[in-house]
Each structure stands twice: as C-alpha cells, then as structure tokens.
Tab-separated table of C-alpha atoms in Angstrom:
chain	number	residue	atom	x	y	z
A	783	MET	CA	1.956	43.642	84.664
A	784	LEU	CA	2.411	41.068	81.974
A	785	LEU	CA	-0.297	38.491	81.521
A	786	SER	CA	0.298	35.002	79.849
A	787	LYS	CA	-1.480	34.386	76.689
A	788	ASN	CA	-4.172	32.166	78.437
A	789	ALA	CA	-4.769	34.682	81.025
A	790	MET	CA	-5.168	37.053	78.026
A	791	ALA	CA	-7.883	35.267	76.691
A	792	GLU	CA	-9.782	34.641	79.468
A	793	TRP	CA	-9.831	38.619	80.214
A	794	ARG	CA	-10.735	38.996	76.600
A	795	LYS	CA	-13.417	36.518	76.869
A	796	TYR	CA	-15.011	37.379	80.341
A	797	TRP	CA	-13.489	40.846	81.092
A	798	TYR	CA	-17.000	42.044	82.053
A	799	LEU	CA	-17.566	39.141	84.687
A	800	PRO	CA	-15.504	40.394	87.497
A	801	ILE	CA	-16.661	44.115	87.355
A	802	THR	CA	-20.495	42.850	87.481
A	803	ALA	CA	-19.377	40.365	90.244
A	804	GLY	CA	-17.871	43.236	91.936
A	805	LEU	CA	-20.966	45.414	91.877
A	806	GLY	CA	-23.034	42.237	93.280
A	807	TYR	CA	-20.688	41.927	96.064
A	808	ALA	CA	-21.039	45.729	96.853
A	809	THR	CA	-24.820	45.141	97.373
A	810	ALA	CA	-24.127	42.537	99.619
A	811	VAL	CA	-22.418	45.147	101.691
A	812	MET	CA	-24.924	48.151	101.346
A	813	TYR	CA	-26.024	47.904	104.889
A	814	VAL	CA	-22.732	47.651	106.407
A	815	TYR	CA	-20.755	50.750	104.828
A	816	SER	CA	-23.932	52.961	104.914
A	817	MET	CA	-24.815	52.629	108.586
A	818	GLY	CA	-22.593	55.258	109.909
A	819	PRO	CA	-24.581	58.149	108.329
A	820	PHE	CA	-27.820	56.767	109.420
A	821	MET	CA	-26.934	56.200	113.321
A	822	GLU	CA	-27.373	59.894	114.515
A	823	PRO	CA	-30.658	60.538	112.879
A	824	ILE	CA	-31.830	57.120	114.034
A	825	GLN	CA	-30.545	57.884	117.333
A	826	ASN	CA	-31.810	61.329	117.798
A	827	GLU	CA	-35.395	60.151	116.672
A	828	PHE	CA	-35.822	57.079	118.657
A	829	GLY	CA	-33.700	58.048	121.821
A	830	TRP	CA	-31.468	54.658	121.397
A	831	SER	CA	-28.001	54.266	122.038
A	832	ARG	CA	-25.557	53.636	119.484
A	833	ALA	CA	-24.913	50.097	120.129
A	834	GLU	CA	-28.560	49.450	120.164
A	835	VAL	CA	-28.654	51.079	116.533
A	836	SER	CA	-25.676	49.161	114.830
A	837	SER	CA	-26.928	45.850	116.716
A	838	GLY	CA	-28.960	45.315	113.434
A	839	ILE	CA	-25.301	44.230	111.763
A	840	THR	CA	-24.581	41.596	114.251
A	841	ILE	CA	-27.831	40.049	113.625
A	842	ALA	CA	-27.161	39.936	109.927
A	843	ALA	CA	-23.470	38.709	110.205
A	844	LEU	CA	-24.529	35.850	112.670
A	845	PHE	CA	-27.349	34.952	110.445
A	846	SER	CA	-25.321	34.781	107.215
A	847	ALA	CA	-22.517	32.808	109.016
A	848	ILE	CA	-25.115	30.113	109.915
A	849	PHE	CA	-26.370	29.530	106.339
A	850	CYS	CA	-23.199	30.066	104.599
A	851	ILE	CA	-22.229	26.222	103.878
A	852	PRO	CA	-26.553	25.532	102.592
A	853	ILE	CA	-26.081	28.395	100.092
A	854	GLY	CA	-22.601	27.527	98.830
A	855	ILE	CA	-24.102	23.951	98.412
A	856	LEU	CA	-26.948	25.607	96.456
A	857	VAL	CA	-24.951	27.706	94.242
A	858	ASP	CA	-22.837	24.462	93.515
A	859	LYS	CA	-26.336	22.856	92.417
A	860	VAL	CA	-28.370	25.519	90.409
A	861	GLY	CA	-25.287	28.050	89.620
A	862	PRO	CA	-24.806	31.419	90.916
A	863	ARG	CA	-26.724	33.855	88.177
A	864	ARG	CA	-30.475	32.870	89.585
A	865	VAL	CA	-29.071	33.017	93.295
A	866	GLY	CA	-27.272	36.449	92.740
A	867	LEU	CA	-30.189	37.937	90.687
A	868	ILE	CA	-32.977	37.038	93.286
A	869	GLY	CA	-30.270	38.178	96.066
A	870	ALA	CA	-29.814	41.758	94.537
A	871	VAL	CA	-33.571	42.415	94.533
A	872	MET	CA	-34.144	41.096	97.869
A	873	MET	CA	-31.169	42.932	99.599
A	874	CYS	CA	-32.161	46.520	98.037
A	875	ALA	CA	-35.727	45.642	99.552
A	876	ALA	CA	-34.542	45.141	102.671
A	877	VAL	CA	-32.556	47.764	103.059
A	878	GLY	CA	-35.154	50.228	101.793
A	879	LEU	CA	-37.737	48.778	104.474
A	880	LEU	CA	-35.389	49.962	107.006
A	881	GLY	CA	-36.968	53.223	106.176
A	882	THR	CA	-40.147	51.941	107.608
A	883	ALA	CA	-39.177	51.703	111.236
A	884	THR	CA	-41.414	52.609	113.763
A	885	GLY	CA	-39.253	52.978	116.716
A	886	THR	CA	-39.821	49.908	118.568
A	887	LYS	CA	-37.065	47.394	119.017
A	888	THR	CA	-39.406	44.283	118.099
A	889	ASN	CA	-39.936	45.999	114.715
A	890	TRP	CA	-36.458	47.100	114.176
A	891	TYR	CA	-35.379	43.376	114.743
A	892	ILE	CA	-37.691	41.975	112.344
A	893	LEU	CA	-36.526	44.711	109.879
A	894	TRP	CA	-33.007	43.310	110.345
A	895	GLY	CA	-34.047	39.890	110.378
A	896	LEU	CA	-35.513	40.291	106.795
A	897	LEU	CA	-32.066	42.072	105.767
A	898	ALA	CA	-30.240	38.975	107.680
A	899	PHE	CA	-32.069	36.305	105.308
A	900	SER	CA	-31.329	38.685	102.166
A	901	THR	CA	-27.587	38.377	102.909
A	902	LEU	CA	-27.506	34.798	102.315
A	903	TRP	CA	-28.748	35.477	98.785
A	904	VAL	CA	-25.586	37.963	98.296
A	905	GLN	CA	-22.965	36.512	100.026
A	906	ALA	CA	-19.258	36.346	98.535
A	907	THR	CA	-19.670	32.754	97.561
A	908	ILE	CA	-22.142	33.489	94.839
A	909	TRP	CA	-20.235	36.008	92.974
A	910	THR	CA	-16.735	34.228	93.778
A	911	SER	CA	-18.007	31.287	92.309
A	912	ALA	CA	-18.678	32.441	88.864
A	913	VAL	CA	-15.348	34.301	88.575
A	914	THR	CA	-13.449	30.971	89.514
A	915	GLY	CA	-15.349	28.948	87.249
A	916	HIS	CA	-14.217	31.208	84.362
A	917	PHE	CA	-10.818	32.401	85.539
A	918	ALA	CA	-7.742	30.124	85.956
A	919	GLU	CA	-4.446	31.673	84.846
A	920	SER	CA	-5.669	35.097	86.188
A	921	ARG	CA	-7.618	33.949	88.906
A	922	GLY	CA	-6.141	36.071	91.558
A	923	LEU	CA	-6.504	39.649	89.586
A	924	ALA	CA	-10.146	38.535	88.604
A	925	LEU	CA	-11.188	37.901	92.519
A	926	ALA	CA	-9.479	40.898	93.432
A	927	ILE	CA	-11.342	42.917	91.169
A	928	THR	CA	-14.591	41.271	92.149
A	929	LEU	CA	-14.020	41.557	95.552
A	930	SER	CA	-12.978	45.301	95.264
A	931	GLY	CA	-16.845	45.682	95.442
A	932	ALA	CA	-16.348	46.024	99.276
A	933	SER	CA	-13.943	49.106	98.207
A	934	VAL	CA	-16.599	50.488	95.929
A	935	ALA	CA	-19.411	50.176	98.774
A	936	ALA	CA	-17.086	51.991	101.438
A	937	THR	CA	-16.599	54.647	99.123
A	938	VAL	CA	-20.040	55.240	97.674
A	939	PHE	CA	-22.830	54.398	100.140
A	940	PRO	CA	-21.554	56.613	102.780
A	941	LEU	CA	-21.459	59.773	100.220
A	942	MET	CA	-24.798	58.491	98.597
A	943	ALA	CA	-26.619	58.286	102.055
A	944	THR	CA	-25.142	61.499	103.490
A	945	TRP	CA	-26.379	63.354	100.567
A	946	LEU	CA	-29.921	61.953	100.589
A	947	ILE	CA	-30.236	62.154	104.308
A	948	GLU	CA	-29.228	65.952	104.251
A	949	GLY	CA	-32.121	66.431	101.398
A	950	TYR	CA	-34.998	63.722	102.109
A	951	GLY	CA	-34.258	62.581	105.520
A	952	TRP	CA	-33.134	59.228	106.812
A	953	ARG	CA	-36.322	57.346	105.821
A	954	SER	CA	-36.584	58.308	102.410
A	955	ALA	CA	-32.619	58.054	102.202
A	956	TYR	CA	-32.757	54.428	102.917
A	957	MET	CA	-35.551	54.021	100.295
A	958	SER	CA	-33.902	56.070	97.433
A	959	MET	CA	-30.407	54.541	98.125
A	960	SER	CA	-31.799	51.137	97.953
A	961	ALA	CA	-33.827	51.783	94.326
A	962	ILE	CA	-31.232	53.833	92.999
A	963	TRP	CA	-28.573	51.024	93.606
A	964	LEU	CA	-31.002	48.412	92.246
A	965	VAL	CA	-31.815	50.432	88.840
A	966	ILE	CA	-28.138	50.611	88.368
A	967	VAL	CA	-26.950	47.032	89.378
A	968	PHE	CA	-30.094	44.897	88.380
A	969	PRO	CA	-29.668	45.313	84.509
A	970	LEU	CA	-25.799	44.762	84.782
A	971	LEU	CA	-26.255	41.478	86.478
A	972	TRP	CA	-28.993	40.587	84.556
A	973	LEU	CA	-26.874	40.802	80.965
A	974	PHE	CA	-23.404	39.983	82.249
A	975	PHE	CA	-23.577	37.881	85.454
A	976	LYS	CA	-23.193	34.291	84.360
A	977	GLY	CA	-21.162	31.301	86.122
A	978	PRO	CA	-20.276	28.085	83.806
A	979	GLN	CA	-23.299	26.133	85.213
A	980	ASP	CA	-25.444	28.895	84.008
A	981	GLU	CA	-24.527	29.137	80.102
A	982	LYS	CA	-25.530	25.616	78.849
A	983	LEU	CA	-28.825	25.850	77.034
A	984	THR	CA	-29.443	22.885	74.724
A	985	GLU	CA	-30.468	19.495	75.764
A	986	ALA	CA	-27.235	18.228	74.471
A	987	GLU	CA	-25.329	21.129	76.224
A	988	ALA	CA	-26.949	19.770	79.382
A	989	THR	CA	-26.116	16.206	79.075
A	990	ALA	CA	-22.409	17.594	78.171
A	991	GLN	CA	-22.834	19.848	81.473
A	992	ALA	CA	-23.595	16.966	83.621
A	993	GLU	CA	-21.001	14.490	82.315
A	994	ALA	CA	-18.389	17.722	82.569
A	995	LYS	CA	-19.544	18.142	86.194
A	996	LYS	CA	-18.474	14.579	87.046
A	997	ASP	CA	-15.157	15.306	86.190
A	998	LEU	CA	-14.894	18.883	87.319
A	999	PRO	CA	-11.514	19.304	88.891
A	1000	GLY	CA	-11.661	19.156	92.660
A	1001	VAL	CA	-11.974	17.124	96.014
A	1002	THR	CA	-15.553	15.908	96.926
A	1003	LEU	CA	-17.106	17.475	99.879
A	1004	THR	CA	-16.046	14.595	102.089
A	1005	GLU	CA	-12.257	14.612	101.329
A	1006	GLY	CA	-12.974	18.662	101.610
A	1007	MET	CA	-14.136	18.256	104.880
A	1008	ARG	CA	-11.260	15.923	106.025
A	1009	SER	CA	-8.803	18.055	104.607
A	1010	SER	CA	-6.263	19.985	107.174
A	1011	ALA	CA	-6.043	23.046	104.871
A	1012	LEU	CA	-9.888	23.583	105.330
A	1013	TYR	CA	-9.546	23.878	109.063
A	1014	LYS	CA	-6.532	26.000	108.557
A	1015	LEU	CA	-8.116	28.523	106.437
A	1016	ILE	CA	-11.106	28.624	108.568
A	1017	MET	CA	-9.057	29.213	111.459
A	1018	ALA	CA	-7.091	31.841	109.464
A	1019	GLY	CA	-10.138	33.547	108.226
A	1020	GLY	CA	-11.852	33.809	111.426
A	1021	PHE	CA	-9.090	35.167	113.258
A	1022	PHE	CA	-8.528	37.886	110.702
A	1023	ALA	CA	-11.956	39.053	110.377
A	1024	PHE	CA	-12.495	39.249	114.335
A	1025	THR	CA	-9.281	41.293	115.120
A	1026	ALA	CA	-8.839	43.187	112.020
A	1027	ILE	CA	-12.426	44.326	111.612
A	1028	GLY	CA	-12.664	44.910	115.599
A	1029	VAL	CA	-9.869	47.192	114.769
A	1030	VAL	CA	-10.978	49.038	111.937
A	1031	VAL	CA	-14.384	49.623	113.182
A	1032	HIS	CA	-12.780	51.193	116.500
A	1033	PHE	CA	-9.913	52.850	114.307
A	1034	VAL	CA	-10.933	56.601	114.918
A	1035	PRO	CA	-11.520	56.157	118.680
A	1036	ILE	CA	-7.888	54.207	119.028
A	1037	LEU	CA	-6.516	57.347	117.154
A	1038	LYS	CA	-8.573	59.858	119.525
A	1039	ASP	CA	-7.423	57.904	122.730
A	1040	SER	CA	-3.695	58.716	121.618
A	1041	GLY	CA	-4.424	62.279	121.568
A	1042	ALA	CA	-5.601	62.792	117.884
A	1043	GLU	CA	-8.211	65.352	117.137
A	1044	PRO	CA	-11.192	64.135	115.958
A	1045	LEU	CA	-10.878	65.514	112.213
A	1046	ALA	CA	-7.292	64.337	112.039
A	1047	ALA	CA	-8.340	60.859	113.260
A	1048	ALA	CA	-10.742	60.411	110.594
A	1049	GLY	CA	-8.357	61.866	107.986
A	1050	ILE	CA	-6.069	59.379	109.044
A	1051	ALA	CA	-8.697	56.400	109.388
A	1052	SER	CA	-9.720	57.143	105.772
A	1053	LEU	CA	-6.233	55.690	104.587
A	1054	VAL	CA	-7.764	52.405	105.570
A	1055	GLY	CA	-10.263	52.398	102.907
A	1056	ILE	CA	-7.582	53.802	99.961
A	1057	PHE	CA	-4.965	51.359	101.010
A	1058	SER	CA	-7.686	48.252	101.002
A	1059	ILE	CA	-8.412	48.921	97.039
A	1060	ILE	CA	-4.387	48.803	96.558
A	1061	GLY	CA	-4.268	45.516	98.561
A	1062	ARG	CA	-6.747	43.918	96.914
A	1063	LEU	CA	-5.556	44.647	93.320
A	1064	GLY	CA	-1.761	44.177	94.429
A	1065	THR	CA	-2.595	40.783	95.976
A	1066	GLY	CA	-4.238	39.709	93.052
A	1067	VAL	CA	-1.346	40.396	91.119
A	1068	LEU	CA	0.928	38.509	93.681
A	1069	LEU	CA	-1.440	35.835	93.553
A	1070	ASP	CA	-0.891	35.009	89.892
A	1071	LYS	CA	2.889	35.191	90.171
A	1072	PHE	CA	4.102	33.641	93.541
A	1073	PRO	CA	2.644	30.733	95.845
A	1074	GLY	CA	-0.713	31.715	97.259
A	1075	HIS	CA	0.042	30.392	100.869
A	1076	LEU	CA	3.168	32.477	101.458
A	1077	VAL	CA	1.445	35.603	99.784
A	1078	GLY	CA	-1.487	35.252	102.312
A	1079	GLY	CA	1.000	34.569	105.030
A	1080	VAL	CA	2.643	37.723	104.451
A	1081	ALA	CA	-0.424	39.654	104.197
A	1082	PHE	CA	-1.595	38.273	107.219
A	1083	ILE	CA	1.395	39.057	109.129
A	1084	ILE	CA	2.053	42.427	108.627
A	1085	PRO	CA	-0.720	43.583	111.011
A	1086	ILE	CA	1.364	43.062	113.597
A	1087	ILE	CA	3.865	45.649	112.852
A	1088	ALA	CA	0.617	47.988	112.753
A	1089	SER	CA	-0.176	46.558	116.025
A	1090	ALA	CA	3.017	47.549	117.390
A	1091	LEU	CA	2.990	50.976	116.237
A	1092	LEU	CA	-0.413	51.763	117.901
A	1093	LEU	CA	0.831	50.273	120.855
A	1094	PHE	CA	4.109	51.809	121.410
A	1095	ASP	CA	4.158	54.898	119.315
A	1096	GLY	CA	0.510	55.671	118.992
A	1097	ALA	CA	0.533	59.450	119.602
A	1098	ASN	CA	2.824	59.880	116.555
A	1099	PRO	CA	0.937	60.768	113.442
A	1100	VAL	CA	3.073	59.193	111.111
A	1101	SER	CA	2.895	55.892	113.022
A	1102	GLN	CA	-0.735	56.330	112.945
A	1103	ALA	CA	-0.785	56.911	109.147
A	1104	VAL	CA	1.325	53.882	108.493
A	1105	ALA	CA	-0.757	51.519	111.003
A	1106	ALA	CA	-3.772	52.707	108.853
A	1107	ALA	CA	-2.172	52.024	105.690
A	1108	ILE	CA	-0.998	48.416	106.537
A	1109	PHE	CA	-4.406	47.483	108.076
A	1110	GLY	CA	-5.987	48.755	104.650
A	1111	LEU	CA	-3.511	46.748	102.767
A	1112	THR	CA	-4.277	43.642	104.850
A	1113	LEU	CA	-8.059	44.414	104.939
A	1114	GLY	CA	-7.750	44.479	100.885
A	1115	SER	CA	-6.448	41.062	100.609
A	1116	GLU	CA	-8.057	38.931	103.296
A	1117	VAL	CA	-11.167	37.618	101.359
A	1118	ASP	CA	-9.277	37.481	98.282
A	1119	VAL	CA	-6.447	35.324	99.691
A	1120	ILE	CA	-9.049	32.904	101.358
A	1121	ALA	CA	-11.098	32.665	98.099
A	1122	TYR	CA	-7.972	32.149	96.043
A	1123	LEU	CA	-6.558	29.370	98.277
A	1124	ALA	CA	-9.846	27.731	98.608
A	1125	ALA	CA	-9.953	27.335	94.909
A	1126	GLN	CA	-6.462	26.512	94.784
A	1127	TYR	CA	-6.570	23.275	97.666
A	1128	PHE	CA	-10.272	22.177	96.744
A	1129	GLY	CA	-10.963	22.516	93.226
A	1130	LEU	CA	-14.089	23.563	91.594
A	1131	LYS	CA	-16.192	20.485	91.767
A	1132	ASN	CA	-17.678	21.870	95.717
A	1133	PHE	CA	-16.140	25.077	95.620
A	1134	GLY	CA	-19.133	26.804	96.822
A	1135	ALA	CA	-20.151	24.696	99.779
A	1136	LEU	CA	-16.467	24.538	101.001
A	1137	TYR	CA	-15.645	28.285	100.625
A	1138	GLY	CA	-18.933	28.458	102.133
A	1139	SER	CA	-17.458	27.354	105.494
A	1140	MET	CA	-14.806	30.146	105.185
A	1141	VAL	CA	-17.285	32.621	104.329
A	1142	MET	CA	-19.237	31.486	107.799
A	1143	SER	CA	-15.793	32.027	109.732
A	1144	LEU	CA	-15.404	35.400	108.378
A	1145	SER	CA	-18.786	36.449	108.938
A	1146	LEU	CA	-18.624	35.447	112.504
A	1147	GLY	CA	-15.408	37.490	112.707
A	1148	VAL	CA	-17.096	40.588	111.732
A	1149	ALA	CA	-20.067	39.947	113.946
A	1150	PHE	CA	-18.296	39.571	117.047
A	1151	GLY	CA	-15.076	41.519	116.206
A	1152	PRO	CA	-16.335	45.140	116.578
A	1153	LEU	CA	-18.423	43.813	119.604
A	1154	GLY	CA	-15.386	42.248	121.496
A	1155	ALA	CA	-13.193	45.497	120.662
A	1156	GLY	CA	-15.809	47.708	122.360
A	1157	ALA	CA	-16.087	45.147	125.486
A	1158	VAL	CA	-12.309	45.262	125.836
A	1159	PHE	CA	-12.404	48.787	126.129
A	1160	ASP	CA	-15.492	48.896	128.464
A	1161	HIS	CA	-13.781	46.286	131.056
A	1162	TYR	CA	-10.158	47.935	130.576
A	1163	GLY	CA	-10.534	51.587	129.590
A	1164	SER	CA	-8.348	50.886	126.771
A	1165	TYR	CA	-7.933	49.334	123.546
A	1166	SER	CA	-4.456	47.897	124.497
A	1167	PRO	CA	-5.342	44.834	125.334
A	1168	PHE	CA	-7.426	44.014	121.994
A	1169	LEU	CA	-4.113	45.197	120.003
A	1170	TYR	CA	-1.942	42.762	121.957
A	1171	LEU	CA	-4.629	40.219	120.703
A	1172	THR	CA	-4.767	41.208	117.383
A	1173	ALA	CA	-0.711	40.772	116.905
A	1174	THR	CA	-1.333	37.255	118.571
A	1175	LEU	CA	-4.272	36.041	116.421
A	1176	MET	CA	-2.746	37.470	113.282
A	1177	GLY	CA	0.588	35.420	114.039
A	1178	VAL	CA	-1.335	32.445	114.484
A	1179	SER	CA	-3.485	33.439	111.077
A	1180	ALA	CA	-0.113	33.483	109.269
A	1181	ILE	CA	1.329	30.553	110.609
A	1182	ALA	CA	-1.762	28.261	109.478
A	1183	LEU	CA	-1.366	29.625	106.025
A	1184	PHE	CA	2.466	29.221	105.915
A	1185	THR	CA	1.970	25.906	106.852
A	1186	LEU	CA	-0.709	24.682	104.076
A	1187	GLY	CA	2.096	23.067	102.015
A	1188	LYS	CA	1.750	22.287	98.539
A	1189	ALA	CA	-1.798	22.623	96.652
A	1190	PRO	CA	-3.066	19.487	95.089
A	1191	ASP	CA	-2.688	19.358	91.213
A	1192	PHE	CA	-6.020	19.028	89.756
A	1193	SER	CA	-5.003	19.329	86.251
A	1194	ALA	CA	-2.944	16.015	86.614
A	1195	ALA	CA	-6.538	14.364	88.115
A	1196	SER	CA	-8.339	15.688	85.023
A	1197	SER	CA	-5.795	13.791	83.256
A	1198	GLY	CA	-6.138	10.664	84.893
A	1199	GLU	CA	-3.196	10.829	86.910
A	1200	GLN	CA	-3.046	10.649	91.003
A	1201	VAL	CA	-3.435	13.910	92.840
A	1202	PRO	CA	-1.032	14.263	95.518
A	1203	GLU	CA	-2.613	14.484	99.117
A	1204	GLY	CA	-0.953	18.456	99.312
A	1205	SER	CA	-2.199	19.282	102.611
A	1206	ALA	CA	-4.851	17.078	103.142
C-alpha cells in the first residue's frame, strides 16, 4: 500500500492514536462480546431463560441510542479525551458490578441500567472524533484501525471470560476481566489519547483554538440537519445494523437449521470474526483511494449474495463458509464507512453531534436486530423471512449510499470560496 507524503506525515506524528482509540472502542463493546461465556452459568444459577439473561444488551443499546447526539455535542465542546478517560473507568466498573447480581430481575435491570449509562461515555463518537481530527489524507485507514477495536474485543473477551469463569466462577470473572482490562487500557489512554481540542494549553493557544474552531471546516448543525445525506446515512446504518447484526447473532442456529453439526456451525461462524478484520482494514484502504459513497454502496450490497446463498444453498458447507466470509467483510466495514462519510459530507465543525445521530441509528439496529430475527423464527419456524428482509434492506441501504452524490469541498470553504451543496 502506497501512502502520499501528507498521509505519511500524519502517521509519523500520530501513529499511536488509532491504536489507543481502538483499545478505547474495544472497551465500549466489552459487555457484548463477553456475554456468550457468561450466559450458561448465570442461567444455571438463577434459572432464567437465555433471553432474560441477554436482555441487558437491549437495555444498554437502547439507552446509548437515545443519548448519542447529546454526547456527540459534548465531545465537540470539551474534546474526546476527558469523556473517553471517564468512560473507560465507568464501563469497566459497570461490567465488574455485574458479578454482584443477586438473582432478582430488579437487581439485574438496575445493574444493566448503570452499564447502559456507562456506554454513553465510550461510544464510537468519542474515539472516531479524535482520529478524524488528526487524520485527513489517511482518514479511512486510521478509522479502520480504530474501529478494529471491536474485532479485538470479539477475539479477546470471550477467551478471557471463559478462562476466568473456569478458574474462578462467573462472578469473579466479571470483576477480574474488567479490572485486568482497565489496568491495561487506562494508562495508554492517559498517555496517548488526545483529540485536537485537547492539545491547546496556553492562554494564547486557547484563544487561537477558539478562533480556529470558528473556521473549522464543515457544516453548521442546522445545515447538517437539513441535509438529505444525513438521513440517507442514518437509514443505511440503521437498516444495516438491524439485519446484519440480527443474522450474525443467530448465525449458528441458521446453519444448524440447514443441517450443520453444532461444532461445524461454530467453526464456520468464526469466519465472521476473522473476515471482519480483513473487511475493516481493506475498507480503510479503499476509502482512501476511491469515492467513499461507492465503496460503501458495494460493501452494503454484497450481503445480498450471502443471504441468497443461505436461502437457496444453505445446506452446502462451501456456501455457508462463503456467506460467513461475506457477512464478516461487510460487518467489518459498516461503522468505518458511516464514520468516514460523516466526516466527508459534514466536515469536522459539528462532527460529534451529526455522527452521533448515525451512531444512534446503529445502536437501535443492534438493539432490535437480534430480537427481530428471533421473533421471526418464533413466528415462522424459520429464518428464511428474515434473510429475505436482510437482502431487501441491504439493497435499500446500498441505494441510499450510491445516491449520496459528490461530497462538499470544505477545503474550498476554508479558503473563502463557495462550498457546493453536494448532497445537501
């Protein structure tokens, strides 16, 4: 991969930032990817159904969705550093407190309510805001590395949780896992995680920063809210998260219903995680080379092929593996594409608030996608209707991205020239 001189300069100066931001983002999804190993021991101790055990994820995702925009506005005002540092401590503490569950539903919902509040301070907006502020020429690759934190979480936390549960029980595992992660991550965030707003120190520099912020490239919040691009990105992100996360969470049952043995189904499903890393990094490179809305449209349309393979050749192990790889590639690109396009179409002036609305849409999709897939199966006795819905909504999302049109030229605006309306 060849980088321009400006891109190389960005990486020489801020190479550490996407890595530390990625660790912060991994903290944000710790509770999601560690849930699997905890489900059975909690179920056995309390006598709950698996839906009741996992209901906390829906609570957390919904709460996060409601307050995404206010947190984005806060990040724009105070910078991502303070929000992220506070959030990392709060999230690890909230995850650790799950180990104190008493077995009553009220207590369980209160614990998840605390965790839901903690998610606000570690959401994707915080980590991507710092990165987009420092990377322009190589923004796609930088965001890809940042958002690969989710893939790191998907790899690390299930293994860590399983090992701790087997050795110390699920209660101690929750506490130990969160403590270990905080000890690893917090010092790195303290030393290396800073956005542009966090770096001005002297009075003169603070004054210069305030003046610079007035001229920061990008649309006003009102202009962004009037832009058709905003609603296309919100729709694309929400539809994608609803269908893709719904399919991925239920992927093993989908394969088992097609005749796969449980161990084989789990092995094929693991391809989703592997290919999500490839998807993130590959998408990051492509976003820096080609128009972002075209890269995003292609990334969002290929799950139609995966859905068709599962619908019409679902018993074939090769088709199952190809479908898993495709969903992994797309799953690894969705947040990257949305974050990149948000910066490209709206600039940095109000990035946190406008991107926060897209994170809200993604969070709602995460909250209801797995529930929707399960409800479809409960009603029809098959996942086929949900796969048809997935193909349809992915097509709609791809069309929304393809029709975004040319992005505004904010570099021209900073020079005093007229900015084209683009998609607004």
